[in-house]
Amino acid sequence: MKLIDCHTHTQFSVDSEADINECVKRAAELGLAAYAITDHCECNAWYGEEHYSEEEKKLRESFNYADDFEHSVSAITALKEKWAGKLNLICGVELGQILHDVEAAKKVNADKRVDFIIGSVHQIAGEPDFYFIEYDKMTMDDIYDLLERYFSEAYDLSRTELFDVFGHITYCLRYMKQRHSINADISRFDDIIEETFRNLAMNGKGIEINTSGLRQGFGDCFPNLKYIKLFRNIGGEIITIGSDSHTVEDIAANSADGIKLAKEAGFRRLAYFKKRKPHFIDIE
C-alpha cells in the first residue's frame, strides 16, 4: 500500500517543535508517495498583535502568521530542491479562517511557491479556537448552536476558490469528546453538510481524511466513514489523507487506516497537489 501524508506541521507552526529537516528525512525513510508540509497560517491573525482590537485579541493566542508563512514556505522551497528525485515533497499551508480575512487569504493564494492549500475552520466568528472552548460549562443547546454556526461557516467557505481541500471537516467535535466525553449528534446538520460537499465537488475541491482522532482519543477520523461516503456519493472525487502530525514520530500515523476508509467509501484513488493541481495515486 502506497502511503501519503498531506497534512503535517513543523517548527514553523506555533503548536509544533518538529524540526523540518527531520520531518523530511522521516518521510523519505517511510517511502511516502507524497508528503506535504502544511504549517498553520491563521488568516484572522495574519498581522501583528497591534493590528487588532482588544476584543479580537481575547480570541487569539498567536499573531503575525504572515511571518510564519514566509519562514515555512521559504524552508520547504529550499528542501524541495535539496530532495528533488528522492522525495515527492509538497509545499503546503493550512489556511485557517479564510472568511475572517479574505485579503490575507488572497495573498497566500497568490504565492506561486505554494503547491497545496488546506482550508480549515479552527474558530468561528466571535468565538475562540475550538481547542479553548469550555464545553463542560455549556448546555447542549449552546453546543448545538455552536455547531450550527460552524457548519454554516463551513458551507460559506465551500463556496470560495481560496483553497484546495477542506481540512478535518468535523474538527468541531474533537475537544468536546476527547476532554469531556460529550457526544454531539451532528446528523441534524446533514443537509447543510451535503450542500457543503456538493459545492466542493462542483468546484473541483476535495476533503481530507484526517487520521489524528485515531491516536488522540477521539476514536475516529475527521470526518468518519458516513461523511466520507456522503462526499463520494454526491460526486466528490478528490480525497487526501493527513496525519495532522505535530511531531516527527506521528508523520503518516494511521495513514493506512485512512486509506482503508477511503476505499470503503468508494474511492479508488488518492489525491495530492502540485502547483495547485490535483494528481492521483491508485489505491492498491
PDB file of C-alpha atoms in Angstrom:
ATOM      1  CA  MET A   1       0.000   0.000   0.000  1.00  0.00           C
ATOM      2  CA  LYS A   2       1.399   3.381  -1.028  1.00  0.00           C
ATOM      3  CA  LEU A   3       1.147   5.791   1.897  1.00  0.00           C
ATOM      4  CA  ILE A   4       0.760   9.545   1.650  1.00  0.00           C
ATOM      5  CA  ASP A   5       0.588  12.311   4.232  1.00  0.00           C
ATOM      6  CA  CYS A   6      -0.791  15.666   3.111  1.00  0.00           C
ATOM      7  CA  HIS A   7      -1.199  17.417   6.462  1.00  0.00           C
ATOM      8  CA  THR A   8       1.843  17.863   8.727  1.00  0.00           C
ATOM      9  CA  HIS A   9       3.368  20.595  10.887  1.00  0.00           C
ATOM     10  CA  THR A  10       6.921  21.652  11.688  1.00  0.00           C
ATOM     11  CA  GLN A  11       8.583  24.230  13.938  1.00  0.00           C
ATOM     12  CA  PHE A  12       7.017  26.934  11.778  1.00  0.00           C
ATOM     13  CA  SER A  13       3.637  26.126  13.336  1.00  0.00           C
ATOM     14  CA  VAL A  14       3.185  27.686  16.766  1.00  0.00           C
ATOM     15  CA  ASP A  15       1.979  24.409  18.292  1.00  0.00           C
ATOM     16  CA  SER A  16       4.800  22.220  16.922  1.00  0.00           C
ATOM     17  CA  GLU A  17       8.501  21.839  17.624  1.00  0.00           C
ATOM     18  CA  ALA A  18       9.136  19.203  14.938  1.00  0.00           C
ATOM     19  CA  ASP A  19      12.337  20.055  13.082  1.00  0.00           C
ATOM     20  CA  ILE A  20      11.542  20.454   9.398  1.00  0.00           C
ATOM     21  CA  ASN A  21      14.716  18.661   8.276  1.00  0.00           C
ATOM     22  CA  GLU A  22      13.939  15.685  10.487  1.00  0.00           C
ATOM     23  CA  CYS A  23      10.364  15.631   9.185  1.00  0.00           C
ATOM     24  CA  VAL A  24      11.516  15.434   5.593  1.00  0.00           C
ATOM     25  CA  LYS A  25      14.082  12.774   6.469  1.00  0.00           C
ATOM     26  CA  ARG A  26      11.389  10.707   8.208  1.00  0.00           C
ATOM     27  CA  ALA A  27       9.018  10.998   5.245  1.00  0.00           C
ATOM     28  CA  ALA A  28      11.765   9.725   2.945  1.00  0.00           C
ATOM     29  CA  GLU A  29      12.545   6.836   5.301  1.00  0.00           C
ATOM     30  CA  LEU A  30       8.862   5.853   5.245  1.00  0.00           C
ATOM     31  CA  GLY A  31       8.890   5.891   1.461  1.00  0.00           C
ATOM     32  CA  LEU A  32       5.849   8.148   1.260  1.00  0.00           C
ATOM     33  CA  ALA A  33       4.426   8.539  -2.236  1.00  0.00           C
ATOM     34  CA  ALA A  34       3.559  12.153  -1.391  1.00  0.00           C
ATOM     35  CA  TYR A  35       4.468  14.285   1.602  1.00  0.00           C
ATOM     36  CA  ALA A  36       3.076  17.769   2.247  1.00  0.00           C
ATOM     37  CA  ILE A  37       4.224  20.154   4.942  1.00  0.00           C
ATOM     38  CA  THR A  38       1.243  22.357   5.783  1.00  0.00           C
ATOM     39  CA  ASP A  39       2.187  24.711   8.578  1.00  0.00           C
ATOM     40  CA  HIS A  40      -0.503  26.799  10.222  1.00  0.00           C
ATOM     41  CA  CYS A  41      -1.461  30.173   8.791  1.00  0.00           C
ATOM     42  CA  GLU A  42      -4.458  31.726  10.516  1.00  0.00           C
ATOM     43  CA  CYS A  43      -5.912  34.482   8.353  1.00  0.00           C
ATOM     44  CA  ASN A  44      -7.538  36.211  11.316  1.00  0.00           C
ATOM     45  CA  ALA A  45      -4.099  36.671  12.901  1.00  0.00           C
ATOM     46  CA  TRP A  46      -2.108  37.455   9.753  1.00  0.00           C
ATOM     47  CA  TYR A  47      -0.829  40.771  11.135  1.00  0.00           C
ATOM     48  CA  GLY A  48       0.966  41.675  14.348  1.00  0.00           C
ATOM     49  CA  GLU A  49      -0.963  41.923  17.600  1.00  0.00           C
ATOM     50  CA  GLU A  50      -1.101  45.723  17.408  1.00  0.00           C
ATOM     51  CA  HIS A  51      -3.302  45.461  14.302  1.00  0.00           C
ATOM     52  CA  TYR A  52      -6.258  44.020  16.220  1.00  0.00           C
ATOM     53  CA  SER A  53      -8.836  45.365  18.645  1.00  0.00           C
ATOM     54  CA  GLU A  54      -8.843  44.362  22.304  1.00  0.00           C
ATOM     55  CA  GLU A  55     -11.873  42.139  21.710  1.00  0.00           C
ATOM     56  CA  GLU A  56     -10.163  40.415  18.801  1.00  0.00           C
ATOM     57  CA  LYS A  57      -7.017  39.851  20.849  1.00  0.00           C
ATOM     58  CA  LYS A  58      -9.012  37.992  23.511  1.00  0.00           C
ATOM     59  CA  LEU A  59      -9.991  35.353  20.939  1.00  0.00           C
ATOM     60  CA  ARG A  60      -6.452  34.550  19.766  1.00  0.00           C
ATOM     61  CA  GLU A  61      -3.288  33.137  21.237  1.00  0.00           C
ATOM     62  CA  SER A  62      -0.808  33.991  18.479  1.00  0.00           C
ATOM     63  CA  PHE A  63      -0.357  36.666  15.835  1.00  0.00           C
ATOM     64  CA  ASN A  64       1.814  37.620  12.867  1.00  0.00           C
ATOM     65  CA  TYR A  65       1.188  34.491  10.827  1.00  0.00           C
ATOM     66  CA  ALA A  66       2.479  36.358   7.771  1.00  0.00           C
ATOM     67  CA  ASP A  67       5.998  35.801   9.108  1.00  0.00           C
ATOM     68  CA  ASP A  68       5.326  32.158   9.973  1.00  0.00           C
ATOM     69  CA  PHE A  69       4.016  31.602   6.463  1.00  0.00           C
ATOM     70  CA  GLU A  70       7.077  33.128   4.826  1.00  0.00           C
ATOM     71  CA  HIS A  71       9.507  31.181   7.005  1.00  0.00           C
ATOM     72  CA  SER A  72       7.725  27.893   6.327  1.00  0.00           C
ATOM     73  CA  VAL A  73       7.334  28.323   2.582  1.00  0.00           C
ATOM     74  CA  SER A  74      10.924  29.501   2.147  1.00  0.00           C
ATOM     75  CA  ALA A  75      12.254  26.493   4.063  1.00  0.00           C
ATOM     76  CA  ILE A  76      10.086  23.987   2.182  1.00  0.00           C
ATOM     77  CA  THR A  77      11.050  25.504  -1.179  1.00  0.00           C
ATOM     78  CA  ALA A  78      14.734  25.045  -0.381  1.00  0.00           C
ATOM     79  CA  LEU A  79      14.143  21.474   0.769  1.00  0.00           C
ATOM     80  CA  LYS A  80      12.196  20.651  -2.393  1.00  0.00           C
ATOM     81  CA  GLU A  81      15.329  21.445  -4.378  1.00  0.00           C
ATOM     82  CA  LYS A  82      17.569  19.504  -1.997  1.00  0.00           C
ATOM     83  CA  TRP A  83      15.342  16.394  -2.065  1.00  0.00           C
ATOM     84  CA  ALA A  84      14.421  16.510  -5.760  1.00  0.00           C
ATOM     85  CA  GLY A  85      14.264  12.989  -7.153  1.00  0.00           C
ATOM     86  CA  LYS A  86      14.332  11.460  -3.672  1.00  0.00           C
ATOM     87  CA  LEU A  87      11.013  12.568  -2.167  1.00  0.00           C
ATOM     88  CA  ASN A  88       7.755  13.919  -3.567  1.00  0.00           C
ATOM     89  CA  LEU A  89       7.804  16.933  -1.256  1.00  0.00           C
ATOM     90  CA  ILE A  90       4.862  19.325  -1.435  1.00  0.00           C
ATOM     91  CA  CYS A  91       4.853  22.946  -0.278  1.00  0.00           C
ATOM     92  CA  GLY A  92       1.551  23.342   1.511  1.00  0.00           C
ATOM     93  CA  VAL A  93      -0.186  25.516   4.060  1.00  0.00           C
ATOM     94  CA  GLU A  94      -3.121  25.018   6.395  1.00  0.00           C
ATOM     95  CA  LEU A  95      -5.052  28.229   5.920  1.00  0.00           C
ATOM     96  CA  GLY A  96      -7.403  28.857   8.823  1.00  0.00           C
ATOM     97  CA  GLN A  97     -10.356  31.249   8.994  1.00  0.00           C
ATOM     98  CA  ILE A  98     -10.205  32.264   5.360  1.00  0.00           C
ATOM     99  CA  LEU A  99     -13.504  34.129   5.579  1.00  0.00           C
ATOM    100  CA  HIS A 100     -12.289  36.232   8.505  1.00  0.00           C
ATOM    101  CA  ASP A 101      -9.678  37.983   6.362  1.00  0.00           C
ATOM    102  CA  VAL A 102     -10.145  37.242   2.676  1.00  0.00           C
ATOM    103  CA  GLU A 103      -7.404  39.669   1.658  1.00  0.00           C
ATOM    104  CA  ALA A 104      -4.847  37.758   3.726  1.00  0.00           C
ATOM    105  CA  ALA A 105      -6.073  34.510   2.153  1.00  0.00           C
ATOM    106  CA  LYS A 106      -5.660  36.008  -1.306  1.00  0.00           C
ATOM    107  CA  LYS A 107      -2.025  36.858  -0.532  1.00  0.00           C
ATOM    108  CA  VAL A 108      -1.328  33.226   0.292  1.00  0.00           C
ATOM    109  CA  ASN A 109      -3.182  32.053  -2.810  1.00  0.00           C
ATOM    110  CA  ALA A 110      -1.134  34.399  -4.993  1.00  0.00           C
ATOM    111  CA  ASP A 111       2.188  32.896  -3.839  1.00  0.00           C
ATOM    112  CA  LYS A 112       3.410  30.700  -6.704  1.00  0.00           C
ATOM    113  CA  ARG A 113       5.651  28.670  -4.400  1.00  0.00           C
ATOM    114  CA  VAL A 114       2.604  27.111  -2.762  1.00  0.00           C
ATOM    115  CA  ASP A 115       1.503  23.744  -4.150  1.00  0.00           C
ATOM    116  CA  PHE A 116      -1.382  22.982  -1.853  1.00  0.00           C
ATOM    117  CA  ILE A 117      -3.810  24.803   0.451  1.00  0.00           C
ATOM    118  CA  ILE A 118      -5.909  23.156   3.136  1.00  0.00           C
ATOM    119  CA  GLY A 119      -8.873  25.322   4.095  1.00  0.00           C
ATOM    120  CA  SER A 120      -9.709  24.882   7.772  1.00  0.00           C
ATOM    121  CA  VAL A 121     -12.115  26.421  10.271  1.00  0.00           C
ATOM    122  CA  HIS A 122     -10.473  26.320  13.694  1.00  0.00           C
ATOM    123  CA  GLN A 123     -12.693  29.013  15.151  1.00  0.00           C
ATOM    124  CA  ILE A 124     -15.900  30.716  14.127  1.00  0.00           C
ATOM    125  CA  ALA A 125     -16.724  34.408  14.245  1.00  0.00           C
ATOM    126  CA  GLY A 126     -16.855  35.760  17.787  1.00  0.00           C
ATOM    127  CA  GLU A 127     -15.503  32.583  19.382  1.00  0.00           C
ATOM    128  CA  PRO A 128     -12.043  31.311  20.365  1.00  0.00           C
ATOM    129  CA  ASP A 129     -10.483  28.288  18.687  1.00  0.00           C
ATOM    130  CA  PHE A 130     -12.483  25.141  19.424  1.00  0.00           C
ATOM    131  CA  TYR A 131      -9.429  23.985  21.385  1.00  0.00           C
ATOM    132  CA  PHE A 132     -10.029  26.650  24.045  1.00  0.00           C
ATOM    133  CA  ILE A 133     -13.812  26.426  24.467  1.00  0.00           C
ATOM    134  CA  GLU A 134     -15.003  25.237  27.906  1.00  0.00           C
ATOM    135  CA  TYR A 135     -17.614  22.757  26.756  1.00  0.00           C
ATOM    136  CA  ASP A 136     -18.296  21.471  30.264  1.00  0.00           C
ATOM    137  CA  LYS A 137     -19.717  24.898  31.145  1.00  0.00           C
ATOM    138  CA  MET A 138     -22.151  24.876  28.208  1.00  0.00           C
ATOM    139  CA  THR A 139     -25.630  23.412  27.855  1.00  0.00           C
ATOM    140  CA  MET A 140     -26.308  21.025  24.981  1.00  0.00           C
ATOM    141  CA  ASP A 141     -28.449  23.742  23.374  1.00  0.00           C
ATOM    142  CA  ASP A 142     -25.431  26.038  23.470  1.00  0.00           C
ATOM    143  CA  ILE A 143     -23.234  23.332  21.966  1.00  0.00           C
ATOM    144  CA  TYR A 144     -25.657  22.682  19.132  1.00  0.00           C
ATOM    145  CA  ASP A 145     -25.876  26.408  18.457  1.00  0.00           C
ATOM    146  CA  LEU A 146     -22.070  26.480  18.238  1.00  0.00           C
ATOM    147  CA  LEU A 147     -22.087  23.525  15.839  1.00  0.00           C
ATOM    148  CA  GLU A 148     -24.784  25.103  13.687  1.00  0.00           C
ATOM    149  CA  ARG A 149     -22.641  28.210  13.327  1.00  0.00           C
ATOM    150  CA  TYR A 150     -19.618  26.058  12.483  1.00  0.00           C
ATOM    151  CA  PHE A 151     -21.359  24.165   9.700  1.00  0.00           C
ATOM    152  CA  SER A 152     -22.842  27.393   8.377  1.00  0.00           C
ATOM    153  CA  GLU A 153     -19.353  28.893   8.145  1.00  0.00           C
ATOM    154  CA  ALA A 154     -18.064  25.676   6.551  1.00  0.00           C
ATOM    155  CA  TYR A 155     -20.801  25.991   3.931  1.00  0.00           C
ATOM    156  CA  ASP A 156     -19.820  29.594   3.198  1.00  0.00           C
ATOM    157  CA  LEU A 157     -16.175  28.566   2.893  1.00  0.00           C
ATOM    158  CA  SER A 158     -17.093  25.820   0.428  1.00  0.00           C
ATOM    159  CA  ARG A 159     -18.361  28.474  -1.989  1.00  0.00           C
ATOM    160  CA  THR A 160     -14.939  30.134  -2.317  1.00  0.00           C
ATOM    161  CA  GLU A 161     -11.978  29.320  -4.545  1.00  0.00           C
ATOM    162  CA  LEU A 162      -9.336  30.109  -1.935  1.00  0.00           C
ATOM    163  CA  PHE A 163      -8.250  26.571  -1.028  1.00  0.00           C
ATOM    164  CA  ASP A 164      -7.905  23.082  -2.495  1.00  0.00           C
ATOM    165  CA  VAL A 165      -9.118  20.670   0.173  1.00  0.00           C
ATOM    166  CA  PHE A 166     -11.359  21.221   3.202  1.00  0.00           C
ATOM    167  CA  GLY A 167      -9.465  20.184   6.329  1.00  0.00           C
ATOM    168  CA  HIS A 168     -10.829  17.919   9.089  1.00  0.00           C
ATOM    169  CA  ILE A 169     -14.419  18.992   8.491  1.00  0.00           C
ATOM    170  CA  THR A 170     -15.645  17.578  11.825  1.00  0.00           C
ATOM    171  CA  TYR A 171     -12.843  19.234  13.811  1.00  0.00           C
ATOM    172  CA  CYS A 172     -15.541  20.982  15.840  1.00  0.00           C
ATOM    173  CA  LEU A 173     -16.241  17.697  17.673  1.00  0.00           C
ATOM    174  CA  ARG A 174     -12.674  16.897  18.683  1.00  0.00           C
ATOM    175  CA  TYR A 175     -12.213  18.512  22.069  1.00  0.00           C
ATOM    176  CA  MET A 176     -15.743  18.251  23.420  1.00  0.00           C
ATOM    177  CA  LYS A 177     -15.485  14.475  23.088  1.00  0.00           C
ATOM    178  CA  GLN A 178     -11.812  13.948  23.938  1.00  0.00           C
ATOM    179  CA  ARG A 179     -11.861  16.050  27.104  1.00  0.00           C
ATOM    180  CA  HIS A 180     -15.446  15.908  28.295  1.00  0.00           C
ATOM    181  CA  SER A 181     -16.964  12.801  26.663  1.00  0.00           C
ATOM    182  CA  ILE A 182     -19.638  14.962  25.040  1.00  0.00           C
ATOM    183  CA  ASN A 183     -21.025  13.079  22.046  1.00  0.00           C
ATOM    184  CA  ALA A 184     -22.939  15.603  19.951  1.00  0.00           C
ATOM    185  CA  ASP A 185     -25.153  14.155  17.210  1.00  0.00           C
ATOM    186  CA  ILE A 186     -24.389  16.138  14.063  1.00  0.00           C
ATOM    187  CA  SER A 187     -26.917  14.286  11.917  1.00  0.00           C
ATOM    188  CA  ARG A 188     -29.230  17.290  12.388  1.00  0.00           C
ATOM    189  CA  PHE A 189     -26.769  19.177  10.170  1.00  0.00           C
ATOM    190  CA  ASP A 190     -26.618  16.569   7.414  1.00  0.00           C
ATOM    191  CA  ASP A 191     -28.489  18.761   4.926  1.00  0.00           C
ATOM    192  CA  ILE A 192     -26.031  21.644   5.131  1.00  0.00           C
ATOM    193  CA  ILE A 193     -23.081  19.230   5.201  1.00  0.00           C
ATOM    194  CA  GLU A 194     -24.383  17.653   1.999  1.00  0.00           C
ATOM    195  CA  GLU A 195     -24.726  21.070   0.376  1.00  0.00           C
ATOM    196  CA  THR A 196     -21.208  21.923   1.511  1.00  0.00           C
ATOM    197  CA  PHE A 197     -19.904  18.745  -0.089  1.00  0.00           C
ATOM    198  CA  ARG A 198     -21.888  19.456  -3.242  1.00  0.00           C
ATOM    199  CA  ASN A 199     -20.233  22.879  -3.534  1.00  0.00           C
ATOM    200  CA  LEU A 200     -16.810  21.330  -3.045  1.00  0.00           C
ATOM    201  CA  ALA A 201     -17.413  18.650  -5.672  1.00  0.00           C
ATOM    202  CA  MET A 202     -18.809  21.138  -8.185  1.00  0.00           C
ATOM    203  CA  ASN A 203     -15.849  23.469  -7.656  1.00  0.00           C
ATOM    204  CA  GLY A 204     -13.262  20.717  -8.068  1.00  0.00           C
ATOM    205  CA  LYS A 205     -12.314  20.811  -4.391  1.00  0.00           C
ATOM    206  CA  GLY A 206     -11.777  17.897  -2.051  1.00  0.00           C
ATOM    207  CA  ILE A 207     -11.903  16.869   1.571  1.00  0.00           C
ATOM    208  CA  GLU A 208      -9.253  15.260   3.688  1.00  0.00           C
ATOM    209  CA  ILE A 209      -9.438  12.191   5.852  1.00  0.00           C
ATOM    210  CA  ASN A 210      -7.647  13.458   8.936  1.00  0.00           C
ATOM    211  CA  THR A 211      -6.420  10.479  10.946  1.00  0.00           C
ATOM    212  CA  SER A 212      -5.393  12.345  14.107  1.00  0.00           C
ATOM    213  CA  GLY A 213      -8.527  11.312  16.004  1.00  0.00           C
ATOM    214  CA  LEU A 214      -7.439   7.684  15.904  1.00  0.00           C
ATOM    215  CA  ARG A 215      -4.343   8.360  18.010  1.00  0.00           C
ATOM    216  CA  GLN A 216      -5.635  11.220  20.160  1.00  0.00           C
ATOM    217  CA  GLY A 217      -8.541   9.580  21.952  1.00  0.00           C
ATOM    218  CA  PHE A 218     -11.369  10.651  19.679  1.00  0.00           C
ATOM    219  CA  GLY A 219     -11.670   7.159  18.249  1.00  0.00           C
ATOM    220  CA  ASP A 220     -12.327   8.014  14.598  1.00  0.00           C
ATOM    221  CA  CYS A 221     -11.133  10.087  11.679  1.00  0.00           C
ATOM    222  CA  PHE A 222     -12.303  13.592  10.820  1.00  0.00           C
ATOM    223  CA  PRO A 223     -14.722  13.045   9.143  1.00  0.00           C
ATOM    224  CA  ASN A 224     -15.894   9.488   9.767  1.00  0.00           C
ATOM    225  CA  LEU A 225     -16.907   6.904   7.181  1.00  0.00           C
ATOM    226  CA  LYS A 226     -20.503   8.142   6.967  1.00  0.00           C
ATOM    227  CA  TYR A 227     -19.439  11.563   5.708  1.00  0.00           C
ATOM    228  CA  ILE A 228     -16.635  10.259   3.506  1.00  0.00           C
ATOM    229  CA  LYS A 229     -19.284   8.120   1.782  1.00  0.00           C
ATOM    230  CA  LEU A 230     -21.596  11.106   1.532  1.00  0.00           C
ATOM    231  CA  PHE A 231     -18.911  13.140  -0.224  1.00  0.00           C
ATOM    232  CA  ARG A 232     -18.286  10.315  -2.650  1.00  0.00           C
ATOM    233  CA  ASN A 233     -21.987   9.732  -3.310  1.00  0.00           C
ATOM    234  CA  ILE A 234     -22.657  13.339  -4.284  1.00  0.00           C
ATOM    235  CA  GLY A 235     -19.791  13.313  -6.774  1.00  0.00           C
ATOM    236  CA  GLY A 236     -16.676  14.095  -4.760  1.00  0.00           C
ATOM    237  CA  GLU A 237     -13.533  12.830  -6.459  1.00  0.00           C
ATOM    238  CA  ILE A 238     -10.667  14.430  -4.541  1.00  0.00           C
ATOM    239  CA  ILE A 239      -9.689  12.875  -1.220  1.00  0.00           C
ATOM    240  CA  THR A 240      -6.405  13.372   0.656  1.00  0.00           C
ATOM    241  CA  ILE A 241      -5.004  11.639   3.723  1.00  0.00           C
ATOM    242  CA  GLY A 242      -3.468  13.696   6.527  1.00  0.00           C
ATOM    243  CA  SER A 243      -1.983  12.714   9.874  1.00  0.00           C
ATOM    244  CA  ASP A 244      -2.098  16.290  11.227  1.00  0.00           C
ATOM    245  CA  SER A 245       1.232  15.430  12.808  1.00  0.00           C
ATOM    246  CA  HIS A 246       2.959  17.894  15.106  1.00  0.00           C
ATOM    247  CA  THR A 247       5.867  15.567  15.866  1.00  0.00           C
ATOM    248  CA  VAL A 248       8.299  13.684  13.657  1.00  0.00           C
ATOM    249  CA  GLU A 249       7.065  10.392  15.102  1.00  0.00           C
ATOM    250  CA  ASP A 250       3.453  10.975  14.032  1.00  0.00           C
ATOM    251  CA  ILE A 251       4.163  11.532  10.337  1.00  0.00           C
ATOM    252  CA  ALA A 252       1.887   9.196   8.338  1.00  0.00           C
ATOM    253  CA  ALA A 253       0.383   7.849  11.564  1.00  0.00           C
ATOM    254  CA  ASN A 254      -2.720   5.767  10.732  1.00  0.00           C
ATOM    255  CA  SER A 255      -2.371   6.654   7.063  1.00  0.00           C
ATOM    256  CA  ALA A 256      -3.194   3.047   6.151  1.00  0.00           C
ATOM    257  CA  ASP A 257      -6.400   3.268   8.213  1.00  0.00           C
ATOM    258  CA  GLY A 258      -7.395   6.437   6.382  1.00  0.00           C
ATOM    259  CA  ILE A 259      -6.790   4.800   3.027  1.00  0.00           C
ATOM    260  CA  LYS A 260      -8.948   1.827   4.034  1.00  0.00           C
ATOM    261  CA  LEU A 261     -11.791   4.227   4.863  1.00  0.00           C
ATOM    262  CA  ALA A 262     -11.407   5.945   1.508  1.00  0.00           C
ATOM    263  CA  LYS A 263     -11.605   2.603  -0.261  1.00  0.00           C
ATOM    264  CA  GLU A 264     -14.624   1.509   1.774  1.00  0.00           C
ATOM    265  CA  ALA A 265     -16.361   4.766   0.868  1.00  0.00           C
ATOM    266  CA  GLY A 266     -15.893   4.019  -2.830  1.00  0.00           C
ATOM    267  CA  PHE A 267     -12.740   5.969  -3.687  1.00  0.00           C
ATOM    268  CA  ARG A 268     -10.280   4.204  -5.944  1.00  0.00           C
ATOM    269  CA  ARG A 269      -7.525   6.802  -5.870  1.00  0.00           C
ATOM    270  CA  LEU A 270      -5.972   9.337  -3.516  1.00  0.00           C
ATOM    271  CA  ALA A 271      -5.036  12.893  -4.377  1.00  0.00           C
ATOM    272  CA  TYR A 272      -2.081  15.134  -3.696  1.00  0.00           C
ATOM    273  CA  PHE A 273      -1.399  18.583  -5.162  1.00  0.00           C
ATOM    274  CA  LYS A 274       1.407  20.189  -7.109  1.00  0.00           C
ATOM    275  CA  LYS A 275       1.159  23.794  -8.285  1.00  0.00           C
ATOM    276  CA  ARG A 276      -2.433  23.788  -7.005  1.00  0.00           C
ATOM    277  CA  LYS A 277      -3.440  20.960  -9.371  1.00  0.00           C
ATOM    278  CA  PRO A 278      -4.537  17.501  -8.197  1.00  0.00           C
ATOM    279  CA  HIS A 279      -2.505  14.414  -9.024  1.00  0.00           C
ATOM    280  CA  PHE A 280      -3.725  10.921  -8.252  1.00  0.00           C
ATOM    281  CA  ILE A 281      -2.383   7.668  -6.866  1.00  0.00           C
ATOM    282  CA  ASP A 282      -4.396   4.466  -7.265  1.00  0.00           C
ATOM    283  CA  ILE A 283      -5.458   2.747  -4.073  1.00  0.00           C
ATOM    284  CA  GLU A 284      -3.983  -0.746  -4.183  1.00  0.00           C
TER     285      GLU A 284
END
